[in-house]
């Protein structure tokens, strides 16, 4: 019988009870708190904030707990909450040159003004499972040594150093730079300008953006990138309240930023210059911003008169498929009953087979 | 207004969940959609507390249309008791405190996925379709920039070619649902994944038909008494599905039937997909060939008991 | 935005923004869907002169900071611009072609329909909606409307439209699917005329 689908309300309520029980797991194990998630699963929180487009560690941690660690589900929870929030003010653009840097590296130069700052990174950890973390007594109170000299305040971007020599394309604000495109309020539109593309990539699924960025490296749209600079740290957010008329600092957020320096372009009129790819994201999301910068550059093909041949260069393909809330929803909707349409297809295929057999019999008779 | 005296919905959210600015934006899009029947109006679709593809577009349209005195019916596959229909009905009970019904004729607003009710609709009723893919040309041309151009110039040759290829290969047009229609003689439109059986109900319908695609962020509409023609050819006119069987429960011969598998040896029965239509007929005394069979009745009862639980 | 001093002088908006806007919208949906029929907006609104209650209700229902609004001379002269800015936050534009909505308090001051935004071939939704106040929705010269939203045909006799209006409407209808849409208003009543409707005089 088809009772499973006809089960209706009682089935839904029971399912809710069952996920609550499953989420809690073995009750002899202490329950994880959102504080623990926020503090000890910080990179998961960062990803959820970035793709959820909402900077709130506590809510992201709650979403991760509620979603039982399913980050795509947690991102969805945060997005759905975000849409109910009032829009109180629009901040000024953040100045990442004034970032309180925790990590900053450039692959393009041996040394850079302000210095290379390795900071917290898994890059040079050997990927050996650390069984000490599984020890019953825990890891205690690990403490990293403090540097001998404090970091310089205000570190210029490597791209600006190149810009000073005219070696990289200048960054010219768009005419409508005061009012950037906002995907949370307007539907996607094409051709898409860079503001729309960057917002889409910043909210886009890390795995999707990573795979696209990787594809450009393997030759599906070569961009010949150098990691000009990757930095991560705190930037302050400023707003200008209408009644005050001047900017006030309303708090700090951690962001990751990547400037890629890409193959140069030149023509009879223009001397050759390196081109830019850019990535920015909430939290510590280095893999994401690097991939984002690769895809940003690939999507600028039209700007440089390059033929858009590969997936990462195709803005409709990239922008329409980057959002994991949309993608997960549409893939999962196949779980909904489709039996009315399936019935229509059953009717047709039976009819077509009947006609096929009739034709065969007729041919055999002749 | 009674709604002002007692708050009947979840006060943590605005009435019908959406904020007023979002409703205004959707309402403006709806009015333009009515003025240009079949044309897909882009709108700033919001993220809803329901997955994309599960009715977010229909929900946003319903939330922008519904008032505290409206009665709502929600169906999925023609049934009031499928899990997604129950879930959406619960959502509106919670965020709008509206009355709900399973009776087509009692509803002011009917939100539907994949069916048009069998009972004729009347003036003033609003039928809200959930639409997964609003673009009828999308399977033929994946690019929005291209399909928008085709609609702009009414260049629909590609679709005619596709349908004709079916005829060449199978002897029929092999599209059984989401069968494309031409609205008011101008726009090619996806009727949403309703079976083509339902297409003729769209033509000259006295009710207002609204379509919401949340993920694709498009709204479109068919005003009452509008021309909605299913594409066909002079030598291959449009036809709807027919069954050799009648509904096993109510005996209806003119309704859309679902095939219910009874065992793994080919045993099956056919029953109305529109559960309310079927129950109404049985209440009037109509019986199908299994109408007295305990197993078949148990199947029908499951649905009714679930309804009574609410 | 107006100062609080100005605000005190302004007529109020809806008593209950959520439900009056919902009711207003449903009436407008009916008016445009069932073209040619008289629909009543059940509002208790004290509108700023020279707006009719229904015109004011349309503004409060549909306008906000995202909609550009054009006003005819009689509407622009009085308290209406400040009232719209305060209650809706809409920018008031001086060019008819920039208007998403146009409020015409006196049909005699109606500019040519072709002066408004007719939308684009790929985006016909981006066209102006005109709200035109008339002294009466009945008793004028009879016209016969046919098209989407109309069961067969309907007789409409809107009073005191400027001469040549229906010839202009013919031109507008010929632009379909582009073109402007019109809501005729008198008091609390509205008649919708979407671009797809053909009108015979």
mmCIF file of N, CA and C in Angstrom, chain B residues 42-144:
data_model
loop_
_atom_site.group_PDB
_atom_site.id
_atom_site.type_symbol
_atom_site.label_atom_id
_atom_site.label_comp_id
_atom_site.label_asym_id
_atom_site.label_seq_id
_atom_site.Cartn_x
_atom_site.Cartn_y
_atom_site.Cartn_z
ATOM 1 N N UNK B 42 10.588 38.583 -13.493
ATOM 2 C CA UNK B 42 11.616 38.305 -12.484
ATOM 3 C C UNK B 42 11.248 39.002 -11.175
ATOM 4 N N UNK B 43 11.468 38.351 -10.058
ATOM 5 C CA UNK B 43 11.208 39.017 -8.778
ATOM 6 C C UNK B 43 12.305 38.648 -7.784
ATOM 7 N N UNK B 44 12.476 39.491 -6.781
ATOM 8 C CA UNK B 44 13.526 39.287 -5.789
ATOM 9 C C UNK B 44 13.108 38.221 -4.791
ATOM 10 N N UNK B 45 13.030 36.981 -5.251
ATOM 11 C CA UNK B 45 12.573 35.882 -4.397
ATOM 12 C C UNK B 45 13.391 35.789 -3.121
ATOM 13 N N UNK B 46 12.733 35.503 -2.037
ATOM 14 C CA UNK B 46 13.399 35.405 -0.739
ATOM 15 C C UNK B 46 13.663 33.952 -0.379
ATOM 16 N N UNK B 47 14.618 33.773 0.523
ATOM 17 C CA UNK B 47 14.815 32.429 1.057
ATOM 18 C C UNK B 47 13.693 32.136 2.043
ATOM 19 N N UNK B 48 13.096 30.983 1.901
ATOM 20 C CA UNK B 48 11.980 30.616 2.763
ATOM 21 C C UNK B 48 12.435 29.490 3.689
ATOM 22 N N UNK B 49 11.706 29.291 4.791
ATOM 23 C CA UNK B 49 12.103 28.201 5.696
ATOM 24 C C UNK B 49 11.679 26.838 5.155
ATOM 25 N N UNK B 50 11.845 26.649 3.869
ATOM 26 C CA UNK B 50 11.451 25.426 3.172
ATOM 27 C C UNK B 50 12.420 25.323 2.010
ATOM 28 N N UNK B 51 12.826 24.116 1.660
ATOM 29 C CA UNK B 51 13.868 23.973 0.639
ATOM 30 C C UNK B 51 13.374 24.457 -0.716
ATOM 31 N N UNK B 52 14.302 25.041 -1.487
ATOM 32 C CA UNK B 52 14.009 25.388 -2.873
ATOM 33 C C UNK B 52 13.584 24.122 -3.603
ATOM 34 N N UNK B 53 12.557 24.246 -4.421
ATOM 35 C CA UNK B 53 12.065 23.077 -5.146
ATOM 36 C C UNK B 53 10.903 22.420 -4.414
ATOM 37 N N UNK B 54 10.642 22.889 -3.189
ATOM 38 C CA UNK B 54 9.585 22.282 -2.381
ATOM 39 C C UNK B 54 8.382 23.226 -2.248
ATOM 40 N N UNK B 55 8.334 24.241 -3.094
ATOM 41 C CA UNK B 55 7.169 25.120 -3.078
ATOM 42 C C UNK B 55 7.428 26.521 -2.581
ATOM 43 N N UNK B 56 8.691 26.951 -2.598
ATOM 44 C CA UNK B 56 9.007 28.289 -2.073
ATOM 45 C C UNK B 56 8.359 29.394 -2.909
ATOM 46 N N UNK B 57 8.254 29.175 -4.211
ATOM 47 C CA UNK B 57 7.641 30.188 -5.066
ATOM 48 C C UNK B 57 6.145 30.283 -4.789
ATOM 49 N N UNK B 58 5.486 29.135 -4.750
ATOM 50 C CA UNK B 58 4.055 29.113 -4.458
ATOM 51 C C UNK B 58 3.758 29.705 -3.091
ATOM 52 N N UNK B 59 4.599 29.391 -2.119
ATOM 53 C CA UNK B 59 4.387 29.906 -0.767
ATOM 54 C C UNK B 59 4.513 31.429 -0.733
ATOM 55 N N UNK B 60 5.503 31.961 -1.452
ATOM 56 C CA UNK B 60 5.660 33.417 -1.452
ATOM 57 C C UNK B 60 4.472 34.100 -2.124
ATOM 58 N N UNK B 61 3.965 33.482 -3.189
ATOM 59 C CA UNK B 61 2.797 34.058 -3.852
ATOM 60 C C UNK B 61 1.589 33.986 -2.907
ATOM 61 N N UNK B 62 1.354 32.815 -2.333
ATOM 62 C CA UNK B 62 0.215 32.672 -1.416
ATOM 63 C C UNK B 62 0.337 33.656 -0.251
ATOM 64 N N UNK B 63 1.544 33.781 0.305
ATOM 65 C CA UNK B 63 1.748 34.672 1.456
ATOM 66 C C UNK B 63 1.468 36.127 1.089
ATOM 67 N N UNK B 64 1.678 36.485 -0.165
ATOM 68 C CA UNK B 64 1.458 37.864 -0.589
ATOM 69 C C UNK B 64 -0.003 38.130 -0.938
ATOM 70 N N UNK B 65 -0.749 37.075 -1.171
ATOM 71 C CA UNK B 65 -2.147 37.217 -1.583
ATOM 72 C C UNK B 65 -3.091 37.024 -0.399
ATOM 73 N N UNK B 66 -2.731 36.141 0.521
ATOM 74 C CA UNK B 66 -3.686 35.664 1.527
ATOM 75 C C UNK B 66 -4.013 36.723 2.593
ATOM 76 N N UNK B 67 -5.276 36.721 3.023
ATOM 77 C CA UNK B 67 -5.726 37.579 4.112
ATOM 78 C C UNK B 67 -6.267 36.733 5.240
ATOM 79 N N UNK B 68 -6.516 37.349 6.405
ATOM 80 C CA UNK B 68 -6.920 36.570 7.581
ATOM 81 C C UNK B 68 -8.270 35.871 7.419
ATOM 82 N N UNK B 69 -9.097 36.362 6.502
ATOM 83 C CA UNK B 69 -10.419 35.751 6.340
ATOM 84 C C UNK B 69 -10.475 34.738 5.205
ATOM 85 N N UNK B 70 -9.345 34.498 4.561
ATOM 86 C CA UNK B 70 -9.322 33.529 3.470
ATOM 87 C C UNK B 70 -9.301 32.099 4.009
ATOM 88 N N UNK B 71 -9.841 31.199 3.202
ATOM 89 C CA UNK B 71 -9.749 29.766 3.502
ATOM 90 C C UNK B 71 -8.811 29.142 2.474
ATOM 91 N N UNK B 72 -7.867 28.353 2.985
ATOM 92 C CA UNK B 72 -6.797 27.827 2.124
ATOM 93 C C UNK B 72 -6.917 26.320 1.951
ATOM 94 N N UNK B 73 -6.692 25.877 0.713
ATOM 95 C CA UNK B 73 -6.569 24.440 0.424
ATOM 96 C C UNK B 73 -5.190 24.227 -0.197
ATOM 97 N N UNK B 74 -4.512 23.172 0.223
ATOM 98 C CA UNK B 74 -3.203 22.863 -0.353
ATOM 99 C C UNK B 74 -3.213 21.429 -0.849
ATOM 100 N N UNK B 75 -2.820 21.236 -2.104
ATOM 101 C CA UNK B 75 -2.752 19.880 -2.636
ATOM 102 C C UNK B 75 -1.394 19.622 -3.290
ATOM 103 N N UNK B 76 -0.993 18.380 -3.244
ATOM 104 C CA UNK B 76 0.208 17.934 -3.932
ATOM 105 C C UNK B 76 -0.181 16.622 -4.601
ATOM 106 N N UNK B 77 0.042 16.506 -5.900
ATOM 107 C CA UNK B 77 -0.401 15.345 -6.675
ATOM 108 C C UNK B 77 -1.930 15.195 -6.620
ATOM 109 N N UNK B 78 -2.622 16.295 -6.386
ATOM 110 C CA UNK B 78 -4.081 16.234 -6.316
ATOM 111 C C UNK B 78 -4.608 15.869 -4.947
ATOM 112 N N UNK B 79 -3.704 15.478 -4.029
ATOM 113 C CA UNK B 79 -4.131 14.980 -2.722
ATOM 114 C C UNK B 79 -3.868 16.019 -1.633
ATOM 115 N N UNK B 80 -4.824 16.125 -0.701
ATOM 116 C CA UNK B 80 -4.672 17.055 0.420
ATOM 117 C C UNK B 80 -3.761 16.490 1.497
ATOM 118 N N UNK B 81 -3.508 15.183 1.461
ATOM 119 C CA UNK B 81 -2.839 14.548 2.593
ATOM 120 C C UNK B 81 -1.434 14.065 2.263
ATOM 121 N N UNK B 82 -0.874 14.449 1.122
ATOM 122 C CA UNK B 82 0.530 14.105 0.881
ATOM 123 C C UNK B 82 1.384 14.951 1.816
ATOM 124 N N UNK B 83 2.545 14.426 2.171
ATOM 125 C CA UNK B 83 3.327 15.077 3.233
ATOM 126 C C UNK B 83 3.635 16.537 2.938
ATOM 127 N N UNK B 84 3.985 16.861 1.690
ATOM 128 C CA UNK B 84 4.342 18.245 1.399
ATOM 129 C C UNK B 84 3.125 19.160 1.485
ATOM 130 N N UNK B 85 1.972 18.679 1.080
ATOM 131 C CA UNK B 85 0.752 19.474 1.201
ATOM 132 C C UNK B 85 0.441 19.723 2.673
ATOM 133 N N UNK B 86 0.574 18.677 3.476
ATOM 134 C CA UNK B 86 0.328 18.820 4.918
ATOM 135 C C UNK B 86 1.299 19.835 5.508
ATOM 136 N N UNK B 87 2.555 19.740 5.093
ATOM 137 C CA UNK B 87 3.586 20.609 5.638
ATOM 138 C C UNK B 87 3.308 22.073 5.293
ATOM 139 N N UNK B 88 2.914 22.341 4.063
ATOM 140 C CA UNK B 88 2.644 23.728 3.653
ATOM 141 C C UNK B 88 1.371 24.255 4.323
ATOM 142 N N UNK B 89 0.376 23.387 4.468
ATOM 143 C CA UNK B 89 -0.854 23.794 5.153
ATOM 144 C C UNK B 89 -0.543 24.145 6.611
ATOM 145 N N UNK B 90 0.304 23.328 7.251
ATOM 146 C CA UNK B 90 0.716 23.613 8.633
ATOM 147 C C UNK B 90 1.444 24.946 8.713
ATOM 148 N N UNK B 91 2.271 25.220 7.713
ATOM 149 C CA UNK B 91 3.026 26.473 7.702
ATOM 150 C C UNK B 91 2.063 27.666 7.722
ATOM 151 N N UNK B 92 1.044 27.638 6.866
ATOM 152 C CA UNK B 92 0.126 28.780 6.818
ATOM 153 C C UNK B 92 -0.811 28.830 8.022
ATOM 154 N N UNK B 93 -1.153 27.679 8.580
ATOM 155 C CA UNK B 93 -1.938 27.707 9.820
ATOM 156 C C UNK B 93 -1.131 28.429 10.889
ATOM 157 N N UNK B 94 0.163 28.166 10.899
ATOM 158 C CA UNK B 94 1.016 28.727 11.943
ATOM 159 C C UNK B 94 1.294 30.211 11.714
ATOM 160 N N UNK B 95 1.679 30.598 10.485
ATOM 161 C CA UNK B 95 2.128 31.973 10.269
ATOM 162 C C UNK B 95 1.002 32.917 9.853
ATOM 163 N N UNK B 96 -0.164 32.393 9.475
ATOM 164 C CA UNK B 96 -1.258 33.278 9.080
ATOM 165 C C UNK B 96 -2.554 32.974 9.835
ATOM 166 N N UNK B 97 -2.591 31.867 10.552
ATOM 167 C CA UNK B 97 -3.774 31.529 11.350
ATOM 168 C C UNK B 97 -5.037 31.376 10.516
ATOM 169 N N UNK B 98 -4.889 31.064 9.227
ATOM 170 C CA UNK B 98 -6.076 30.995 8.366
ATOM 171 C C UNK B 98 -6.776 29.651 8.516
ATOM 172 N N UNK B 99 -8.046 29.642 8.133
ATOM 173 C CA UNK B 99 -8.788 28.387 8.075
ATOM 174 C C UNK B 99 -8.308 27.599 6.862
ATOM 175 N N UNK B 100 -8.283 26.286 7.005
ATOM 176 C CA UNK B 100 -7.921 25.446 5.858
ATOM 177 C C UNK B 100 -9.074 24.504 5.561
ATOM 178 N N UNK B 101 -9.100 24.017 4.358
ATOM 179 C CA UNK B 101 -10.165 23.108 3.941
ATOM 180 C C UNK B 101 -9.614 22.123 2.933
ATOM 181 N N UNK B 102 -10.326 21.020 2.756
ATOM 182 C CA UNK B 102 -9.983 20.107 1.669
ATOM 183 C C UNK B 102 -10.982 20.257 0.527
ATOM 184 N N UNK B 103 -12.062 20.996 0.791
ATOM 185 C CA UNK B 103 -13.122 21.121 -0.211
ATOM 186 C C UNK B 103 -12.747 22.207 -1.208
ATOM 187 N N UNK B 104 -12.633 21.811 -2.456
ATOM 188 C CA UNK B 104 -12.238 22.743 -3.514
ATOM 189 C C UNK B 104 -13.169 23.952 -3.556
ATOM 190 N N UNK B 105 -14.478 23.701 -3.434
ATOM 191 C CA UNK B 105 -15.432 24.785 -3.605
ATOM 192 C C UNK B 105 -15.430 25.759 -2.419
ATOM 193 N N UNK B 106 -14.940 25.315 -1.258
ATOM 194 C CA UNK B 106 -14.917 26.206 -0.084
ATOM 195 C C UNK B 106 -13.669 27.072 -0.031
ATOM 196 N N UNK B 107 -12.671 26.759 -0.850
ATOM 197 C CA UNK B 107 -11.383 27.440 -0.735
ATOM 198 C C UNK B 107 -11.385 28.765 -1.488
ATOM 199 N N UNK B 108 -10.783 29.796 -0.868
ATOM 200 C CA UNK B 108 -10.552 31.051 -1.573
ATOM 201 C C UNK B 108 -9.240 30.980 -2.343
ATOM 202 N N UNK B 109 -8.260 30.328 -1.722
ATOM 203 C CA UNK B 109 -6.958 30.166 -2.364
ATOM 204 C C UNK B 109 -6.615 28.682 -2.346
ATOM 205 N N UNK B 110 -6.175 28.165 -3.484
ATOM 206 C CA UNK B 110 -5.738 26.770 -3.568
ATOM 207 C C UNK B 110 -4.290 26.776 -4.028
ATOM 208 N N UNK B 111 -3.394 26.293 -3.173
ATOM 209 C CA UNK B 111 -2.014 26.139 -3.621
ATOM 210 C C UNK B 111 -1.822 24.710 -4.077
ATOM 211 N N UNK B 112 -1.239 24.554 -5.247
ATOM 212 C CA UNK B 112 -1.158 23.216 -5.816
ATOM 213 C C UNK B 112 0.224 22.907 -6.375
ATOM 214 N N UNK B 113 0.530 21.616 -6.339
ATOM 215 C CA UNK B 113 1.718 21.104 -7.001
ATOM 216 C C UNK B 113 1.264 19.958 -7.895
ATOM 217 N N UNK B 114 1.444 20.114 -9.199
ATOM 218 C CA UNK B 114 1.254 19.066 -10.198
ATOM 219 C C UNK B 114 -0.185 18.726 -10.581
ATOM 220 N N UNK B 115 -1.191 19.388 -10.069
ATOM 221 C CA UNK B 115 -2.562 19.094 -10.504
ATOM 222 C C UNK B 115 -3.419 20.358 -10.511
ATOM 223 N N UNK B 116 -4.478 20.306 -11.305
ATOM 224 C CA UNK B 116 -5.578 21.259 -11.190
ATOM 225 C C UNK B 116 -6.766 20.440 -10.693
ATOM 226 N N UNK B 117 -7.483 20.905 -9.651
ATOM 227 C CA UNK B 117 -8.588 20.100 -9.125
ATOM 228 C C UNK B 117 -9.587 19.734 -10.227
ATOM 229 N N UNK B 118 -10.261 18.594 -10.022
ATOM 230 C CA UNK B 118 -11.251 18.151 -11.016
ATOM 231 C C UNK B 118 -12.496 19.039 -10.999
ATOM 232 N N UNK B 119 -12.921 19.475 -9.798
ATOM 233 C CA UNK B 119 -14.118 20.310 -9.709
ATOM 234 C C UNK B 119 -13.832 21.665 -10.351
ATOM 235 N N UNK B 120 -14.776 22.178 -11.144
ATOM 236 C CA UNK B 120 -14.535 23.470 -11.798
ATOM 237 C C UNK B 120 -14.329 24.576 -10.764
ATOM 238 N N UNK B 121 -13.456 25.510 -11.067
ATOM 239 C CA UNK B 121 -13.223 26.638 -10.166
ATOM 240 C C UNK B 121 -14.212 27.750 -10.509
ATOM 241 N N UNK B 122 -14.317 28.713 -9.569
ATOM 242 C CA UNK B 122 -15.273 29.801 -9.797
ATOM 243 C C UNK B 122 -14.553 31.146 -9.767
ATOM 244 N N UNK B 123 -15.269 32.171 -10.158
ATOM 245 C CA UNK B 123 -14.715 33.527 -10.128
ATOM 246 C C UNK B 123 -14.302 33.896 -8.708
ATOM 247 N N UNK B 124 -13.218 34.594 -8.599
ATOM 248 C CA UNK B 124 -12.756 35.065 -7.292
ATOM 249 C C UNK B 124 -11.794 34.099 -6.623
ATOM 250 N N UNK B 125 -11.823 32.824 -7.027
ATOM 251 C CA UNK B 125 -10.850 31.882 -6.460
ATOM 252 C C UNK B 125 -9.476 32.128 -7.071
ATOM 253 N N UNK B 126 -8.450 31.853 -6.281
ATOM 254 C CA UNK B 126 -7.076 32.022 -6.762
ATOM 255 C C UNK B 126 -6.388 30.668 -6.693
ATOM 256 N N UNK B 127 -5.862 30.219 -7.831
ATOM 257 C CA UNK B 127 -5.130 28.953 -7.882
ATOM 258 C C UNK B 127 -3.643 29.290 -7.995
ATOM 259 N N UNK B 128 -2.867 28.870 -6.981
ATOM 260 C CA UNK B 128 -1.434 29.182 -6.949
ATOM 261 C C UNK B 128 -0.649 27.914 -7.270
ATOM 262 N N UNK B 129 0.104 27.947 -8.352
ATOM 263 C CA UNK B 129 0.882 26.782 -8.773
ATOM 264 C C UNK B 129 2.313 26.890 -8.238
ATOM 265 N N UNK B 130 2.836 25.800 -7.730
ATOM 266 C CA UNK B 130 4.264 25.707 -7.416
ATOM 267 C C UNK B 130 4.991 25.291 -8.701
ATOM 268 N N UNK B 131 6.014 26.053 -9.050
ATOM 269 C CA UNK B 131 6.693 25.825 -10.335
ATOM 270 C C UNK B 131 8.174 25.545 -10.113
ATOM 271 N N UNK B 132 8.639 24.363 -10.489
ATOM 272 C CA UNK B 132 10.068 24.087 -10.344
ATOM 273 C C UNK B 132 10.903 24.766 -11.431
ATOM 274 N N UNK B 133 10.435 24.733 -12.663
ATOM 275 C CA UNK B 133 11.191 25.334 -13.776
ATOM 276 C C UNK B 133 10.210 26.130 -14.633
ATOM 277 N N UNK B 134 10.242 27.458 -14.510
ATOM 278 C CA UNK B 134 9.243 28.266 -15.213
ATOM 279 C C UNK B 134 9.492 28.379 -16.710
ATOM 280 N N UNK B 135 10.705 28.069 -17.150
ATOM 281 C CA UNK B 135 11.062 28.320 -18.548
ATOM 282 C C UNK B 135 10.726 27.109 -19.421
ATOM 283 N N UNK B 136 9.704 27.221 -20.290
ATOM 284 C CA UNK B 136 9.314 26.069 -21.101
ATOM 285 C C UNK B 136 10.409 25.656 -22.096
ATOM 286 N N UNK B 137 11.309 26.592 -22.410
ATOM 287 C CA UNK B 137 12.350 26.307 -23.400
ATOM 288 C C UNK B 137 13.652 25.821 -22.766
ATOM 289 N N UNK B 138 13.681 25.708 -21.430
ATOM 290 C CA UNK B 138 14.954 25.464 -20.764
ATOM 291 C C UNK B 138 15.615 24.156 -21.182
ATOM 292 N N UNK B 139 14.821 23.102 -21.404
ATOM 293 C CA UNK B 139 15.407 21.824 -21.799
ATOM 294 C C UNK B 139 15.988 21.889 -23.202
ATOM 295 N N UNK B 140 15.561 22.879 -23.962
ATOM 296 C CA UNK B 140 16.060 23.019 -25.334
ATOM 297 C C UNK B 140 17.198 24.030 -25.406
ATOM 298 N N UNK B 141 17.183 25.014 -24.499
ATOM 299 C CA UNK B 141 18.203 26.056 -24.494
ATOM 300 C C UNK B 141 18.498 26.411 -23.033
ATOM 301 N N UNK B 142 19.681 25.996 -22.530
ATOM 302 C CA UNK B 142 19.945 26.199 -21.108
ATOM 303 C C UNK B 142 20.204 27.654 -20.715
ATOM 304 N N UNK B 143 20.465 28.528 -21.689
ATOM 305 C CA UNK B 143 20.845 29.895 -21.320
ATOM 306 C C UNK B 143 19.660 30.838 -21.215
ATOM 307 N N UNK B 144 19.565 31.501 -20.067
ATOM 308 C CA UNK B 144 18.505 32.469 -19.830
ATOM 309 C C UNK B 144 18.588 33.629 -20.821
#
